[in-house]
C-alpha cells in the first residue's frame, strides 16, 4: 500500500508533509505569530532570506 504523505487542499499543501513543513518553519523561526492568541502567522525576516535561498518568490503571497 502506498502512503499518502501530501495532498492538495484547495491551493494549499496539506497532509503529513504540509504539517511537517509548517512545524519546521516555526521551529527555524521562518514564520511566527506576534501573539500566541493570534490566528495567523507572518513570514519573519529570517524566513524571507531562507525562502529566497530556496527560490520561493514571496511576492506571490497576497495579503488579505
Short mmCIF file of N, CA and C in Angstrom, two decimals:
data_model
loop_
_atom_site.label_atom_id
_atom_site.label_comp_id
_atom_site.label_asym_id
_atom_site.label_seq_id
_atom_site.Cartn_x
_atom_site.Cartn_y
_atom_site.Cartn_z
N UNK A 1 0.85 -1.19 0.00
CA UNK A 1 0.00 0.00 0.00
C UNK A 1 0.89 1.24 0.00
N UNK A 2 0.59 2.19 -0.87
CA UNK A 2 1.34 3.43 -0.93
C UNK A 2 0.87 4.37 0.18
N UNK A 3 1.84 5.08 0.77
CA UNK A 3 1.46 6.09 1.76
C UNK A 3 1.07 7.36 1.02
N UNK A 4 0.31 8.19 1.67
CA UNK A 4 -0.16 9.45 1.08
C UNK A 4 0.24 10.60 2.01
N UNK A 5 1.54 10.99 1.98
CA UNK A 5 2.01 11.99 2.93
C UNK A 5 1.63 13.43 2.58
N UNK A 6 1.14 13.68 1.37
CA UNK A 6 0.80 15.05 0.99
C UNK A 6 -0.49 15.05 0.19
N UNK A 7 -1.20 16.15 0.31
CA UNK A 7 -2.41 16.31 -0.50
C UNK A 7 -2.60 17.79 -0.78
N UNK A 8 -3.26 18.07 -1.89
CA UNK A 8 -3.61 19.44 -2.22
C UNK A 8 -4.98 19.73 -1.61
N UNK A 9 -5.06 20.79 -0.87
CA UNK A 9 -6.30 21.21 -0.23
C UNK A 9 -6.58 22.62 -0.73
N UNK A 10 -7.47 22.74 -1.71
CA UNK A 10 -7.68 23.99 -2.42
C UNK A 10 -6.33 24.40 -3.00
N UNK A 11 -5.77 25.53 -2.60
CA UNK A 11 -4.46 25.94 -3.13
C UNK A 11 -3.36 25.78 -2.09
N UNK A 12 -3.59 24.91 -1.11
CA UNK A 12 -2.63 24.73 -0.02
C UNK A 12 -2.10 23.31 0.00
N UNK A 13 -0.91 23.14 0.57
CA UNK A 13 -0.34 21.82 0.78
C UNK A 13 -0.83 21.30 2.12
N UNK A 14 -1.41 20.12 2.11
CA UNK A 14 -1.93 19.54 3.34
C UNK A 14 -1.29 18.20 3.62
N UNK A 15 -1.88 17.48 4.51
CA UNK A 15 -1.38 16.15 4.86
C UNK A 15 -0.18 16.22 5.77
N UNK A 16 0.46 15.07 5.96
CA UNK A 16 1.60 14.97 6.86
C UNK A 16 2.76 15.86 6.39
N UNK A 17 3.02 15.91 5.09
CA UNK A 17 4.10 16.73 4.57
C UNK A 17 3.86 18.21 4.88
N UNK A 18 2.65 18.68 4.64
CA UNK A 18 2.32 20.07 4.94
C UNK A 18 2.50 20.38 6.41
N UNK A 19 2.08 19.47 7.27
CA UNK A 19 2.22 19.64 8.72
C UNK A 19 3.68 19.69 9.13
N UNK A 20 4.49 18.77 8.59
CA UNK A 20 5.91 18.75 8.93
C UNK A 20 6.63 20.02 8.47
N UNK A 21 6.32 20.48 7.27
CA UNK A 21 6.92 21.73 6.79
C UNK A 21 6.52 22.90 7.67
N UNK A 22 5.24 22.99 8.00
CA UNK A 22 4.72 24.07 8.85
C UNK A 22 5.45 24.09 10.19
N UNK A 23 5.58 22.92 10.82
CA UNK A 23 6.25 22.83 12.11
C UNK A 23 7.73 23.21 12.00
N UNK A 24 8.39 22.79 10.90
CA UNK A 24 9.79 23.13 10.70
C UNK A 24 9.97 24.63 10.53
N UNK A 25 9.07 25.27 9.77
CA UNK A 25 9.18 26.71 9.56
C UNK A 25 9.06 27.46 10.88
N UNK A 26 8.19 26.99 11.77
CA UNK A 26 8.05 27.61 13.09
C UNK A 26 9.32 27.38 13.91
N UNK A 27 9.79 26.14 13.97
CA UNK A 27 10.99 25.81 14.75
C UNK A 27 12.21 26.60 14.30
N UNK A 28 12.36 26.79 13.00
CA UNK A 28 13.51 27.50 12.46
C UNK A 28 13.34 29.02 12.51
N UNK A 29 12.14 29.48 12.91
CA UNK A 29 11.90 30.91 13.01
C UNK A 29 11.63 31.58 11.68
N UNK A 30 11.18 30.81 10.69
CA UNK A 30 10.88 31.37 9.38
C UNK A 30 9.49 31.99 9.37
N UNK A 31 8.59 31.47 10.19
CA UNK A 31 7.26 32.06 10.37
C UNK A 31 7.00 32.16 11.86
N UNK A 32 6.16 33.11 12.23
CA UNK A 32 5.88 33.33 13.65
C UNK A 32 4.55 34.06 13.79
N UNK A 33 4.08 34.10 15.03
CA UNK A 33 2.92 34.91 15.39
C UNK A 33 3.42 36.05 16.26
N UNK A 34 2.73 37.17 16.21
CA UNK A 34 3.10 38.27 17.11
C UNK A 34 2.68 37.92 18.53
N UNK A 35 1.50 37.33 18.68
CA UNK A 35 0.99 36.91 19.99
C UNK A 35 0.50 35.48 19.86
N UNK A 36 0.61 34.71 20.92
CA UNK A 36 0.17 33.32 20.91
C UNK A 36 -1.29 33.21 20.50
N UNK A 37 -2.09 34.18 20.90
CA UNK A 37 -3.52 34.14 20.61
C UNK A 37 -3.86 34.50 19.16
N UNK A 38 -2.88 35.01 18.40
CA UNK A 38 -3.13 35.37 17.00
C UNK A 38 -3.50 34.14 16.19
N UNK A 39 -4.37 34.33 15.22
CA UNK A 39 -4.80 33.24 14.35
C UNK A 39 -3.78 33.00 13.22
N UNK A 40 -3.17 34.07 12.72
CA UNK A 40 -2.31 33.97 11.55
C UNK A 40 -0.83 34.13 11.88
N UNK A 41 -0.01 33.52 11.05
CA UNK A 41 1.44 33.64 11.15
C UNK A 41 1.92 34.63 10.11
N UNK A 42 3.13 35.17 10.31
CA UNK A 42 3.75 36.03 9.31
C UNK A 42 5.13 35.47 9.00
N UNK A 43 5.64 35.82 7.83
CA UNK A 43 6.99 35.40 7.44
C UNK A 43 7.96 36.37 8.09
N UNK A 44 8.92 35.84 8.82
CA UNK A 44 9.91 36.67 9.51
C UNK A 44 10.99 37.12 8.53
N UNK A 45 11.85 38.02 8.97
CA UNK A 45 12.97 38.46 8.15
C UNK A 45 13.87 37.25 7.81
N UNK A 46 14.12 36.43 8.81
CA UNK A 46 14.91 35.21 8.58
C UNK A 46 14.22 34.33 7.55
N UNK A 47 12.91 34.20 7.66
CA UNK A 47 12.14 33.41 6.71
C UNK A 47 12.25 33.95 5.30
N UNK A 48 12.18 35.28 5.16
CA UNK A 48 12.31 35.88 3.84
C UNK A 48 13.64 35.50 3.21
N UNK A 49 14.71 35.57 3.99
CA UNK A 49 16.04 35.22 3.49
C UNK A 49 16.11 33.74 3.09
N UNK A 50 15.59 32.88 3.95
CA UNK A 50 15.69 31.44 3.70
C UNK A 50 14.80 30.98 2.55
N UNK A 51 13.59 31.52 2.47
CA UNK A 51 12.71 31.16 1.35
C UNK A 51 13.33 31.63 0.03
N UNK A 52 13.96 32.81 0.04
CA UNK A 52 14.61 33.32 -1.17
C UNK A 52 15.74 32.38 -1.60
N UNK A 53 16.50 31.85 -0.64
CA UNK A 53 17.57 30.90 -0.95
C UNK A 53 17.01 29.64 -1.61
N UNK A 54 15.78 29.29 -1.27
CA UNK A 54 15.14 28.11 -1.86
C UNK A 54 14.48 28.44 -3.21
N UNK A 55 14.53 29.70 -3.59
CA UNK A 55 13.93 30.11 -4.86
C UNK A 55 12.44 30.37 -4.77
N UNK A 56 11.93 30.56 -3.56
CA UNK A 56 10.49 30.81 -3.37
C UNK A 56 10.23 32.31 -3.44
N UNK A 57 9.38 32.72 -4.36
CA UNK A 57 9.05 34.12 -4.58
C UNK A 57 7.90 34.51 -3.66
N UNK A 58 8.21 35.16 -2.56
CA UNK A 58 7.17 35.53 -1.60
C UNK A 58 6.28 36.67 -2.09
N UNK A 59 6.68 37.34 -3.17
CA UNK A 59 5.83 38.41 -3.71
C UNK A 59 4.53 37.83 -4.26
N UNK A 60 4.48 36.52 -4.45
CA UNK A 60 3.26 35.87 -4.94
C UNK A 60 2.20 35.69 -3.84
N UNK A 61 2.60 35.95 -2.60
CA UNK A 61 1.65 35.84 -1.49
C UNK A 61 0.83 37.12 -1.45
N UNK A 62 -0.46 36.96 -1.51
CA UNK A 62 -1.36 38.11 -1.48
C UNK A 62 -1.82 38.35 -0.05
N UNK A 63 -1.74 39.60 0.39
CA UNK A 63 -2.27 39.95 1.71
C UNK A 63 -3.77 40.08 1.61
N UNK A 64 -4.44 39.59 2.62
CA UNK A 64 -5.91 39.66 2.62
C UNK A 64 -6.38 40.67 3.61
#
